[in-house]
JSON list of C-alpha atoms in Angstrom, two decimals:
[
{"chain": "J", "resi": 722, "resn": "UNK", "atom": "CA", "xyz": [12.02, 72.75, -69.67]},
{"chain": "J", "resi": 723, "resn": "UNK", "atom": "CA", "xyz": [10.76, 69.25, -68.08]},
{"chain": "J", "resi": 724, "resn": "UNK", "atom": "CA", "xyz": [13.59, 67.49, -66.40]},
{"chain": "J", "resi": 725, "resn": "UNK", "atom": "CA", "xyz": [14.05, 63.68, -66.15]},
{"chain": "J", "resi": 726, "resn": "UNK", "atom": "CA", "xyz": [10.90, 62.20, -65.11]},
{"chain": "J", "resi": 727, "resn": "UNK", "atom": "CA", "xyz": [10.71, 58.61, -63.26]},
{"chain": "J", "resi": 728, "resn": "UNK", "atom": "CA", "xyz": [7.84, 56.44, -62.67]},
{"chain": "J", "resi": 729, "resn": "UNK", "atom": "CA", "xyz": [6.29, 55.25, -60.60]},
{"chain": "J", "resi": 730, "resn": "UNK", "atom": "CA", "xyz": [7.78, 57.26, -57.52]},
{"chain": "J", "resi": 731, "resn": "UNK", "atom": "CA", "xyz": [6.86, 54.23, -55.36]},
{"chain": "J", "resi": 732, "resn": "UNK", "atom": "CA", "xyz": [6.97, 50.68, -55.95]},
{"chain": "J", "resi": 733, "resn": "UNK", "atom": "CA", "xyz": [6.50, 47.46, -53.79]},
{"chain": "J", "resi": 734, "resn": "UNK", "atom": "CA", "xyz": [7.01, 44.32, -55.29]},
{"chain": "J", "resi": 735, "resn": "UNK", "atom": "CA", "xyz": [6.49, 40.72, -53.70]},
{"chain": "J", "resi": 736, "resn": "UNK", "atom": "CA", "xyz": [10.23, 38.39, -54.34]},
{"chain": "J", "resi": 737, "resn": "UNK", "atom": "CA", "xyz": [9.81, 36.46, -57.46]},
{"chain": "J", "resi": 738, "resn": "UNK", "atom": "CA", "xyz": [7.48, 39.04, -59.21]},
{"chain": "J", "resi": 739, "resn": "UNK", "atom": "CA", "xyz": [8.99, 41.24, -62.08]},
{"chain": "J", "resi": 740, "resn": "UNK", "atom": "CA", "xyz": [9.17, 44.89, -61.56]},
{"chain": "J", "resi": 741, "resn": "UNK", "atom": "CA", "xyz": [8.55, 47.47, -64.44]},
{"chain": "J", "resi": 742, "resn": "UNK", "atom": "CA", "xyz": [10.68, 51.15, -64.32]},
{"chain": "J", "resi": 743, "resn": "UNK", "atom": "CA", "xyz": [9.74, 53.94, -66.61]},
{"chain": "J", "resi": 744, "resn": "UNK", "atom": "CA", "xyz": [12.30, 57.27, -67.48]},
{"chain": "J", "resi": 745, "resn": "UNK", "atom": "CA", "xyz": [11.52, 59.64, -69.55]},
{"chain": "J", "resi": 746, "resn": "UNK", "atom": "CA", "xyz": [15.01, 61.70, -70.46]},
{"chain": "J", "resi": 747, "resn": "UNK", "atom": "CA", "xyz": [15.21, 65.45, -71.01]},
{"chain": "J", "resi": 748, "resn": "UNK", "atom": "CA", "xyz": [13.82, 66.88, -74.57]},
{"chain": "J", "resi": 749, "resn": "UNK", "atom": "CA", "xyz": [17.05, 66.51, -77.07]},
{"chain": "J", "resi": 750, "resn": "UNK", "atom": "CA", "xyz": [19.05, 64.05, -74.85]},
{"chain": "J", "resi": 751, "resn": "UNK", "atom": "CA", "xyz": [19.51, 60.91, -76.32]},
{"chain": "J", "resi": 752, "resn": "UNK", "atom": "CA", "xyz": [21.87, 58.80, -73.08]},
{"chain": "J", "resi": 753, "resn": "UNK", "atom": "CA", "xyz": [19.82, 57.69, -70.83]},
{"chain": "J", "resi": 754, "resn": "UNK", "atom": "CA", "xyz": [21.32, 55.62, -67.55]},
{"chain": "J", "resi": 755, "resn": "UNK", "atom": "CA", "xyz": [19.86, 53.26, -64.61]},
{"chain": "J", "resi": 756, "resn": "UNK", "atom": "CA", "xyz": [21.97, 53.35, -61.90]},
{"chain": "J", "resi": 757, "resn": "UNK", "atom": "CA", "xyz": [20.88, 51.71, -58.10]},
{"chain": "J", "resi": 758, "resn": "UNK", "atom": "CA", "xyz": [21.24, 53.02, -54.99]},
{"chain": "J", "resi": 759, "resn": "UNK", "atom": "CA", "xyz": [20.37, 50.79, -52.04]},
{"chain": "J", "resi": 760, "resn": "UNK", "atom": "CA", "xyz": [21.13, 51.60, -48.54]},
{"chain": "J", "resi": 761, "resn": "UNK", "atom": "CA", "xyz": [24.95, 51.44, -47.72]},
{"chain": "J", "resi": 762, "resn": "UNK", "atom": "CA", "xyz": [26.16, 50.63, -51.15]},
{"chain": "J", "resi": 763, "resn": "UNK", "atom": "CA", "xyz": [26.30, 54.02, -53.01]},
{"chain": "J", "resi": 764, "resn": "UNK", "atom": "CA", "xyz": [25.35, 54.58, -56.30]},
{"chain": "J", "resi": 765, "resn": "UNK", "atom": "CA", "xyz": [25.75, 51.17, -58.53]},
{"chain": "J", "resi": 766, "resn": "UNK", "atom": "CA", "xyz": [25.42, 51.55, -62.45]},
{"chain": "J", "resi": 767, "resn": "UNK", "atom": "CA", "xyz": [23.18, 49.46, -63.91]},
{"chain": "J", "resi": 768, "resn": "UNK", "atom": "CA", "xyz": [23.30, 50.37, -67.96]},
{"chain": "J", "resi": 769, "resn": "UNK", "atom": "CA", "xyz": [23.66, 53.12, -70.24]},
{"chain": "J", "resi": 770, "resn": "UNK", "atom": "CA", "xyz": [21.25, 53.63, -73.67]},
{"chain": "J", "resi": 771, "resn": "UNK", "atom": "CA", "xyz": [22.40, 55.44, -76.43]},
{"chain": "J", "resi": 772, "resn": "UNK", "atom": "CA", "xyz": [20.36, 55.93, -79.36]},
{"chain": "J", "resi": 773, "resn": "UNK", "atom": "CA", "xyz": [18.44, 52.74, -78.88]},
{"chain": "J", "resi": 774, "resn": "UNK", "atom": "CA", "xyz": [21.14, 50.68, -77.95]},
{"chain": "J", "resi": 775, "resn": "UNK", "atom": "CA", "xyz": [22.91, 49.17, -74.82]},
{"chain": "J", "resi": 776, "resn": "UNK", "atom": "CA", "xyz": [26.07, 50.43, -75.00]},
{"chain": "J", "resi": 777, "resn": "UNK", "atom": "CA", "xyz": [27.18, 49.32, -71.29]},
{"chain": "J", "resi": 778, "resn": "UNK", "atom": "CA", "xyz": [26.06, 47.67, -68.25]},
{"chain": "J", "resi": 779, "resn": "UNK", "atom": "CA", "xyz": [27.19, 47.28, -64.81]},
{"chain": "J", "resi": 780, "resn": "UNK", "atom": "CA", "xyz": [28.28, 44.00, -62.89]},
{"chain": "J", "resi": 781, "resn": "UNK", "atom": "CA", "xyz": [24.50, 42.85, -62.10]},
{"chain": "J", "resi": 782, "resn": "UNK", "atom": "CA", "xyz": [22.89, 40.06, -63.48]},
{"chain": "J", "resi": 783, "resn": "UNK", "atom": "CA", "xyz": [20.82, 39.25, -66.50]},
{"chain": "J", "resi": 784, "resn": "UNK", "atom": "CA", "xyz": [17.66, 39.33, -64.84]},
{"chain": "J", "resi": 785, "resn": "UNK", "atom": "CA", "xyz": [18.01, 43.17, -64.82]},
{"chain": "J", "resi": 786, "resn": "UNK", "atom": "CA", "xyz": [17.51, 44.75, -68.59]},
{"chain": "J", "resi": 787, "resn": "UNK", "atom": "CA", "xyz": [16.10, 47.42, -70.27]},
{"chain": "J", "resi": 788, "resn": "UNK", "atom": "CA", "xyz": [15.58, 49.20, -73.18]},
{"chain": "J", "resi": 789, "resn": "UNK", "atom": "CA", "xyz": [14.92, 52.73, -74.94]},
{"chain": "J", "resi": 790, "resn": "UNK", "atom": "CA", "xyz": [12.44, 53.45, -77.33]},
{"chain": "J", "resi": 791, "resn": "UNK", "atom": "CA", "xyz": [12.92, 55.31, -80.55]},
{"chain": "J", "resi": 792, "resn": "UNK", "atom": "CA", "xyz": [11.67, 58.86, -78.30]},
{"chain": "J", "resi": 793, "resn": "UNK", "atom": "CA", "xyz": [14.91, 58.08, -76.35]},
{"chain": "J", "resi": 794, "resn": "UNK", "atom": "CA", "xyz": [12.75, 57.32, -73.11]},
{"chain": "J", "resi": 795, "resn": "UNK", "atom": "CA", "xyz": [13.79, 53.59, -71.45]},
{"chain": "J", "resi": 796, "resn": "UNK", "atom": "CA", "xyz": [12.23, 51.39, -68.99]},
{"chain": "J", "resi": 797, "resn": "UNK", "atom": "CA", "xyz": [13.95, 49.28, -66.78]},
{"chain": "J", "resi": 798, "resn": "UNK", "atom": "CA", "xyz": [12.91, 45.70, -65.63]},
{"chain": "J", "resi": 799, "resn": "UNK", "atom": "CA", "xyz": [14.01, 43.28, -63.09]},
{"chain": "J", "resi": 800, "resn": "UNK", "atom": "CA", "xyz": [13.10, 39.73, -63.01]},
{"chain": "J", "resi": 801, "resn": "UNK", "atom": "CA", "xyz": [12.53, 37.30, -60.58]},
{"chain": "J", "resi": 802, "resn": "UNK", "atom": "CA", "xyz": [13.23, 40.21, -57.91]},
{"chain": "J", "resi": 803, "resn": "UNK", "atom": "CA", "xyz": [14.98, 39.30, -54.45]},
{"chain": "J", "resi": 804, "resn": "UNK", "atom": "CA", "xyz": [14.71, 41.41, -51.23]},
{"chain": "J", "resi": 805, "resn": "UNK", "atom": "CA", "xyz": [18.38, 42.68, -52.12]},
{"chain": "J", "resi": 806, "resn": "UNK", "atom": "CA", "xyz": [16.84, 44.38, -54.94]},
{"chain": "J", "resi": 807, "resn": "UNK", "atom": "CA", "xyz": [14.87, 46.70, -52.61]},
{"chain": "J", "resi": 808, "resn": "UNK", "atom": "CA", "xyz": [16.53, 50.29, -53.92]},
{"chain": "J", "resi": 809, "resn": "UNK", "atom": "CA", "xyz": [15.81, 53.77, -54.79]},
{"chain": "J", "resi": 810, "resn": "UNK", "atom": "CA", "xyz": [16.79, 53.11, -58.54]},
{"chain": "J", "resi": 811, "resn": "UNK", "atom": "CA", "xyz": [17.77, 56.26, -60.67]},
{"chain": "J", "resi": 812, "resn": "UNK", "atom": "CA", "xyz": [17.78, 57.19, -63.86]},
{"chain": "J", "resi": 813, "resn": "UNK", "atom": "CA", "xyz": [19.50, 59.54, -65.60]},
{"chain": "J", "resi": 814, "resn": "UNK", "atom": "CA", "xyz": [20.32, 61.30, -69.66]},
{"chain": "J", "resi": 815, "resn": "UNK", "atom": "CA", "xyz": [22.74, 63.60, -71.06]},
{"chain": "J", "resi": 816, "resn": "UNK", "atom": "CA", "xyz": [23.03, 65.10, -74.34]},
{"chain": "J", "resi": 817, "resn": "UNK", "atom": "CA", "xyz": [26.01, 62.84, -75.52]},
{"chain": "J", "resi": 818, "resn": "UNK", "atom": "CA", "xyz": [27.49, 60.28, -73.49]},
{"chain": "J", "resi": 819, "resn": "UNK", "atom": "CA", "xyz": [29.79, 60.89, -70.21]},
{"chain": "J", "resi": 820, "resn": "UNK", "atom": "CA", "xyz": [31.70, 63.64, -71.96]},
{"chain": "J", "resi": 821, "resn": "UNK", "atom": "CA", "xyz": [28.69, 65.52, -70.79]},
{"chain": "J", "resi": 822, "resn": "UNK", "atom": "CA", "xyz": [26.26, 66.38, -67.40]},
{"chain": "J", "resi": 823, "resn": "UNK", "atom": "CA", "xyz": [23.88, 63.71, -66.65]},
{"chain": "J", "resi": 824, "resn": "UNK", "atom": "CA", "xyz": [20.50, 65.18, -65.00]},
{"chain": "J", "resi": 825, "resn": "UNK", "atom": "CA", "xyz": [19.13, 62.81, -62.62]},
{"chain": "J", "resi": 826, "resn": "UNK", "atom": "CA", "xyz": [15.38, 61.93, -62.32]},
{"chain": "J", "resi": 827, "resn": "UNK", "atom": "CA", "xyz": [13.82, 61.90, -58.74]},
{"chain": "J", "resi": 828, "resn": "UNK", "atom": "CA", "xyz": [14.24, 58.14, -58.66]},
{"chain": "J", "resi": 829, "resn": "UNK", "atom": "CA", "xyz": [11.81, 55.17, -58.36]},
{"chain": "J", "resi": 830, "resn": "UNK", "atom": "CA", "xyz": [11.78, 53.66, -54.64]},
{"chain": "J", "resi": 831, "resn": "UNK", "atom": "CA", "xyz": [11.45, 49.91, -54.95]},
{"chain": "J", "resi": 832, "resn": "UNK", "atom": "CA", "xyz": [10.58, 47.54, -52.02]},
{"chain": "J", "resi": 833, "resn": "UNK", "atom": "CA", "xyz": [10.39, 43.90, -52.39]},
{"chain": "J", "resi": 834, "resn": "UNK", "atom": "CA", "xyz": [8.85, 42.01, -50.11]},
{"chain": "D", "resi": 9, "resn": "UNK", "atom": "CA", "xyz": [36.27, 49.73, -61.01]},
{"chain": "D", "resi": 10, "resn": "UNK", "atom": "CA", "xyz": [37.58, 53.22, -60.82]},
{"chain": "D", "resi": 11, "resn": "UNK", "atom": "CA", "xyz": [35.76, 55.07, -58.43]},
{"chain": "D", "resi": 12, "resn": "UNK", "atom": "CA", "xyz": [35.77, 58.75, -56.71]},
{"chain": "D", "resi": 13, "resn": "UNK", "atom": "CA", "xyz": [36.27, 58.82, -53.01]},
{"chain": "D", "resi": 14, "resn": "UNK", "atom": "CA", "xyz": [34.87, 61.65, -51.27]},
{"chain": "D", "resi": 15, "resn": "UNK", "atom": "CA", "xyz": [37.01, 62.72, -47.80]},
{"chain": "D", "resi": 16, "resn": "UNK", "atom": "CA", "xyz": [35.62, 63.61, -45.14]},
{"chain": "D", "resi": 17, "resn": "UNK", "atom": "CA", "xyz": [32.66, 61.14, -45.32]},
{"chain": "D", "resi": 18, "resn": "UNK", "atom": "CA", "xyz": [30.72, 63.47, -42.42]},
{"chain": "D", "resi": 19, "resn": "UNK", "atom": "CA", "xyz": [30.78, 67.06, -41.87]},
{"chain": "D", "resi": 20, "resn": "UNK", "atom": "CA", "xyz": [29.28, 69.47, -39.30]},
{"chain": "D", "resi": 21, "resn": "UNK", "atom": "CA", "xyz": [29.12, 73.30, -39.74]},
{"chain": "D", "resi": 22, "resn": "UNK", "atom": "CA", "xyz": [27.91, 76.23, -38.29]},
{"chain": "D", "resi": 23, "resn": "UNK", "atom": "CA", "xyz": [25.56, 78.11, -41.18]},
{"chain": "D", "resi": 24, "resn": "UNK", "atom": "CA", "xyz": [27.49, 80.51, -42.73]},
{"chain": "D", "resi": 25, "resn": "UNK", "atom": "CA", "xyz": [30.67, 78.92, -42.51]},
{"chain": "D", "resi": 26, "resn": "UNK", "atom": "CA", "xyz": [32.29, 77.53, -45.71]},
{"chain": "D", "resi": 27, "resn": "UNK", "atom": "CA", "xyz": [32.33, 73.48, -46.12]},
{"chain": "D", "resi": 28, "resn": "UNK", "atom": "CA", "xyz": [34.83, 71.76, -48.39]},
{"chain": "D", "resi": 29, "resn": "UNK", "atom": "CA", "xyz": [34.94, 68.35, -49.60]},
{"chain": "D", "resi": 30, "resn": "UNK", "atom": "CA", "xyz": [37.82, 66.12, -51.48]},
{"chain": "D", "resi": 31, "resn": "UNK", "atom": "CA", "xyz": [37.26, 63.28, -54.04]},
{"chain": "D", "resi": 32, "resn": "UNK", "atom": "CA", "xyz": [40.12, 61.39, -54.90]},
{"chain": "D", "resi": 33, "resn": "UNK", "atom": "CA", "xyz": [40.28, 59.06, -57.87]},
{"chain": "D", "resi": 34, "resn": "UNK", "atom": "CA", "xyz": [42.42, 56.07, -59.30]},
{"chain": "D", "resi": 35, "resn": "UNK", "atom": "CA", "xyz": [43.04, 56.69, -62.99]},
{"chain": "D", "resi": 36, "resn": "UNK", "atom": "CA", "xyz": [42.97, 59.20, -65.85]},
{"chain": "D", "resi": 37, "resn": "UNK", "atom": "CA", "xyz": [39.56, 61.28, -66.24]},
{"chain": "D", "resi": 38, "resn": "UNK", "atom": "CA", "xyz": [37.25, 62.80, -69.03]},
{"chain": "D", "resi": 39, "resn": "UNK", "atom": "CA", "xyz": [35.68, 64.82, -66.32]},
{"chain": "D", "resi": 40, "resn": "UNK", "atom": "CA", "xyz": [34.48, 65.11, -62.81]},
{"chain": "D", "resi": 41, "resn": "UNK", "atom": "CA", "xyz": [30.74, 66.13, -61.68]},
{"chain": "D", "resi": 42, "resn": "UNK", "atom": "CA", "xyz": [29.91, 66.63, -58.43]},
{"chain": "D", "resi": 43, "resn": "UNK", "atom": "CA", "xyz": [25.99, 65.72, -57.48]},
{"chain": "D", "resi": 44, "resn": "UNK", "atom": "CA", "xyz": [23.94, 66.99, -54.22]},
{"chain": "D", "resi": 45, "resn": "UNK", "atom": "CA", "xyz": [21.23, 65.00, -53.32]},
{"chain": "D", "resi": 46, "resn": "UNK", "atom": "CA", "xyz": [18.74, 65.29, -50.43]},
{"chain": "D", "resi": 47, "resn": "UNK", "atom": "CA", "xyz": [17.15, 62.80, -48.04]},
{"chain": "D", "resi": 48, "resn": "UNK", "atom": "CA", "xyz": [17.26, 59.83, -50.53]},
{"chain": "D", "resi": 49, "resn": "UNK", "atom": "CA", "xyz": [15.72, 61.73, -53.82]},
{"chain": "D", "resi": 50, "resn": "UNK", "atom": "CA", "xyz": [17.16, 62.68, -56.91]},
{"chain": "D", "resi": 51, "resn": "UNK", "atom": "CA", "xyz": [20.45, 63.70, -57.44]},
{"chain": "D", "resi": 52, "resn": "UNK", "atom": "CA", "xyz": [21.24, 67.70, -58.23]},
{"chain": "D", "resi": 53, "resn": "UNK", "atom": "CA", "xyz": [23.89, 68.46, -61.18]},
{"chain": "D", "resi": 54, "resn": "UNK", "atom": "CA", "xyz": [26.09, 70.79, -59.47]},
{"chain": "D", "resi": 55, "resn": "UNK", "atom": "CA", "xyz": [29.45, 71.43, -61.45]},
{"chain": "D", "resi": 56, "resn": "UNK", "atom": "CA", "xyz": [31.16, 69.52, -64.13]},
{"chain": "D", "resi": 57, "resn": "UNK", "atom": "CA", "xyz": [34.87, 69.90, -64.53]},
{"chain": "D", "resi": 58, "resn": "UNK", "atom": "CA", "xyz": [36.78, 68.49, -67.68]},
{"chain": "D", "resi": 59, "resn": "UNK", "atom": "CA", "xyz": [40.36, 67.14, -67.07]},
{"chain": "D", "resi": 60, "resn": "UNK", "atom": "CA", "xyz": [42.20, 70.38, -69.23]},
{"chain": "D", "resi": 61, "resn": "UNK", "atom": "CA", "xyz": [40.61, 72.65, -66.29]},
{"chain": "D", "resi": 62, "resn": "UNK", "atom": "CA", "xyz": [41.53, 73.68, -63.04]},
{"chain": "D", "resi": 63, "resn": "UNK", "atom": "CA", "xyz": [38.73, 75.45, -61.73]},
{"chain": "D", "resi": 64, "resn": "UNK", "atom": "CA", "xyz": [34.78, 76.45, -61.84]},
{"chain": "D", "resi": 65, "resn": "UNK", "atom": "CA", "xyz": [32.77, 78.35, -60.15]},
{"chain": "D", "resi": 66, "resn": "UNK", "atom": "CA", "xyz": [29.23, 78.54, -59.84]},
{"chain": "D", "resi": 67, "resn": "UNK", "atom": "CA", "xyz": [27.04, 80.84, -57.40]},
{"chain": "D", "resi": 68, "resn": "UNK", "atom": "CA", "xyz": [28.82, 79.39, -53.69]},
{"chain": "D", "resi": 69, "resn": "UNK", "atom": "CA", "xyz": [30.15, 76.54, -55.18]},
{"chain": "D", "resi": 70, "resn": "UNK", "atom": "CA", "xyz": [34.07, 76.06, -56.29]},
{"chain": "D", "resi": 71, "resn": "UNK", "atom": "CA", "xyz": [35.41, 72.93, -57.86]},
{"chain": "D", "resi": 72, "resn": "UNK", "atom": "CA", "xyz": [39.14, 72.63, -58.29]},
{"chain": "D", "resi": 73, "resn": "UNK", "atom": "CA", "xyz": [40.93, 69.86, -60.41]},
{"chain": "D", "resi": 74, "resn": "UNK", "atom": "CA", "xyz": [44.22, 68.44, -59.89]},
{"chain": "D", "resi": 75, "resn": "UNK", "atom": "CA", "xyz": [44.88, 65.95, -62.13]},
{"chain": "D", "resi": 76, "resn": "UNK", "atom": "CA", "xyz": [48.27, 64.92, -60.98]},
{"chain": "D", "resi": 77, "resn": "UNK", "atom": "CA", "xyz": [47.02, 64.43, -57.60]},
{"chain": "D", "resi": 78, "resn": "UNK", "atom": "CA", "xyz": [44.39, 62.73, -59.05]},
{"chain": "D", "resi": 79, "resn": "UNK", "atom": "CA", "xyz": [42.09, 65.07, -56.96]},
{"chain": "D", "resi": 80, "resn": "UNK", "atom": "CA", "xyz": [38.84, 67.54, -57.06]},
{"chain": "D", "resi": 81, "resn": "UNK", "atom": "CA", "xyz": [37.35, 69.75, -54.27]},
{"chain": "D", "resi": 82, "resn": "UNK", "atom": "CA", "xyz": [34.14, 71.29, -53.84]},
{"chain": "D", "resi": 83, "resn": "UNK", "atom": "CA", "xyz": [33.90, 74.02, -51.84]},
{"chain": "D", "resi": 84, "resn": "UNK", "atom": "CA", "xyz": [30.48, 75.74, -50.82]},
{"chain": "D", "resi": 85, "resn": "UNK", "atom": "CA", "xyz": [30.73, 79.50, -49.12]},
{"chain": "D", "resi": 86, "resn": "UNK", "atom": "CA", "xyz": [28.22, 80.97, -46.78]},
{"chain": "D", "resi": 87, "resn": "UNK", "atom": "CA", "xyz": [26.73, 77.82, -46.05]},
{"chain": "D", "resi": 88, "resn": "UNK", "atom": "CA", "xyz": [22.87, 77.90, -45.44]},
{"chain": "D", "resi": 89, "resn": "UNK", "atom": "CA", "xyz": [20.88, 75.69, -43.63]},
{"chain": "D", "resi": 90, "resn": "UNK", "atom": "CA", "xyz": [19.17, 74.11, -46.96]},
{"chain": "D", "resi": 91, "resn": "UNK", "atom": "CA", "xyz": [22.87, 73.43, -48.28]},
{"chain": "D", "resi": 92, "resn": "UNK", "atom": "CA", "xyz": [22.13, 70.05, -45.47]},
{"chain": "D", "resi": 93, "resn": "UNK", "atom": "CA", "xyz": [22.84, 67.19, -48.16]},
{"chain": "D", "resi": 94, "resn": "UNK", "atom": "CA", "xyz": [24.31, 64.29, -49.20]},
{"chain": "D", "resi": 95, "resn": "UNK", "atom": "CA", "xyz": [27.52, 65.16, -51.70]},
{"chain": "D", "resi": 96, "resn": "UNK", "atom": "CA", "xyz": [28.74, 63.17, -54.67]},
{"chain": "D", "resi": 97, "resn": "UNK", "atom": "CA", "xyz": [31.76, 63.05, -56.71]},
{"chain": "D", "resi": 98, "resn": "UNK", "atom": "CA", "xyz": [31.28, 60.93, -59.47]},
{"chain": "D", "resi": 99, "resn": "UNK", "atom": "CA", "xyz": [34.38, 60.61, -62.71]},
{"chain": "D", "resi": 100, "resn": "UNK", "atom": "CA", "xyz": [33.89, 59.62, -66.50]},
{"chain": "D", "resi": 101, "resn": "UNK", "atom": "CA", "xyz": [37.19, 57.53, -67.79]},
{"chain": "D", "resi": 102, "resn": "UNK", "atom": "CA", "xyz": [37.89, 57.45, -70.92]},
{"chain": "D", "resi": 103, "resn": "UNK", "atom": "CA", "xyz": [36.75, 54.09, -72.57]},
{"chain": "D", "resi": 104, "resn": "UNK", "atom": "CA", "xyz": [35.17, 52.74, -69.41]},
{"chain": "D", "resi": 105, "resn": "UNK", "atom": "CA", "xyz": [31.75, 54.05, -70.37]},
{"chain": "D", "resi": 106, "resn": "UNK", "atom": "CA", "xyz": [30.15, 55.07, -67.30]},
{"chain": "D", "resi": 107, "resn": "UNK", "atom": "CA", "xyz": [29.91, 57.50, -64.86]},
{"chain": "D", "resi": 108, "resn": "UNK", "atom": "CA", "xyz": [31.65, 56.14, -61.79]},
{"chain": "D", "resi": 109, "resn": "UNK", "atom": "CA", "xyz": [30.31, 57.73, -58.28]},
{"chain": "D", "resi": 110, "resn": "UNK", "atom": "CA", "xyz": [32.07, 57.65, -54.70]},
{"chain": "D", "resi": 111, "resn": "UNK", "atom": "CA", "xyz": [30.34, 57.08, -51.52]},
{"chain": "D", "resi": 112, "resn": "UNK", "atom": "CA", "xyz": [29.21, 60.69, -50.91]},
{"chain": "D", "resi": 113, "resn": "UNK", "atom": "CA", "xyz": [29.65, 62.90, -48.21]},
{"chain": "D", "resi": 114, "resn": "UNK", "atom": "CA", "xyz": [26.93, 63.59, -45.49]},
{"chain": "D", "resi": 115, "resn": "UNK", "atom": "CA", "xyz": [26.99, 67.86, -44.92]},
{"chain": "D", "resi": 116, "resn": "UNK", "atom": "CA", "xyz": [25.15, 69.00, -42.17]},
{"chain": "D", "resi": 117, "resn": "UNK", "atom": "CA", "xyz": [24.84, 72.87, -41.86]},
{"chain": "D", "resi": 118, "resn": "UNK", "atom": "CA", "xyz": [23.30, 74.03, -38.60]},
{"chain": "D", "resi": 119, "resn": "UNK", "atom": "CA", "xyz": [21.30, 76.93, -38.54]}
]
């Protein structure tokens, strides 16, 4: 069984350009979560996705959104991106919320410039 | 927000020695999962614990619960080499919608 799958593994981004993240969950999960890790900060959530809807996000601004598509998969994008935005950013599903495990994608390494 | 604290942050063993790591947290918990994750890539679903249990095992790896310490620990056995990761506790609280993770704790298992 295919596990979460991020892309692209690498991305490098010039400040003020828009940045594009794809996940694709795990067959027969329907949570999916963004969550950003950037050096010295841990792991910051971003949003959760739950059957096509936003049903949380995390203390970061509005130029970060998303969305998931009716095959549960989500993309993540981030606007008008600053160098503090350089991050390995993760994604992440789960067959029903929190109450159960989350399976983490590999992560999409973004470096703004 | 509430938040899992994982104690020690750094740890040094010899391989084959066991490692243990403690995650404290603030407030009342759904469940606990502890993550591994190596050199910066995805994270690894190790164990998830719900708040009516005390203990799991799988393979070399122990989790214990104590919810009126407000603690978990993660124990590994027989340490190997390729158990040389980064460790994460991370809670679910009821209502607050997200998986909250601590800072992690760096295991370093010397062959």
């Amino acid at each position: 069984e295919a596990g979460v799958t991020q892309s692209p593994t690498h991305l490098i981004k010039t400040r003020g350009q828009q940045a594009t993240l794809r996940c694709s969950p795990i067959s027969g999960h329907t949570s999916v979560y963004w969550y950003q890790q950037a050096l010295g900060l841990g792991l910051q959530f971003l949003l959760w996705y739950d059957e096509g809807e936003e049903r949380n996000r995390g203390n970061f601004p509005p130029r970060f959104s998303g969305r998931q598509f009716p095959n549960y998969s989500s993309e993540l994008n981030v606007n008008a991106l600053e160098l503090e935005d350089s991050a390995l950013y993760l994604c992440a599903s789960s067959l029903w919320g929190f109450n159960t495990e989350a399976f983490f994608g590999q992560g999409t390494r973004l470096t703004v410039v | 927000s509430q938040q899992g604290e994982e104690d020690p942050q750094a740890l040094s063993i010899q391989e084959g020695e066991n490692a243990t790591m403690n995650c404290s947290y603030k407030t009342s918990i759904n469940n606990l999962q502890w993550y591994r994750q190596n050199s910066g890539r995805g994270l690894v679903h190790l164990i998830l614990i719900r708040s009516n249990e005390r203990e799991k095992h799988s393979g070399r790896l122990r989790v214990t619960l104590d919810t009126s310490k407000k603690s978990s620990s993660l124990l590994i056995t027989a340490s190997r080499a390729a158990d040389t990761a980064s460790y994460f506790c991370a809670t679910a609280v009821y209502g607050n919608n997200r998986l909250a993770f601590g800072k992690g704790n760096q295991v370093v298992v010397i062959p």
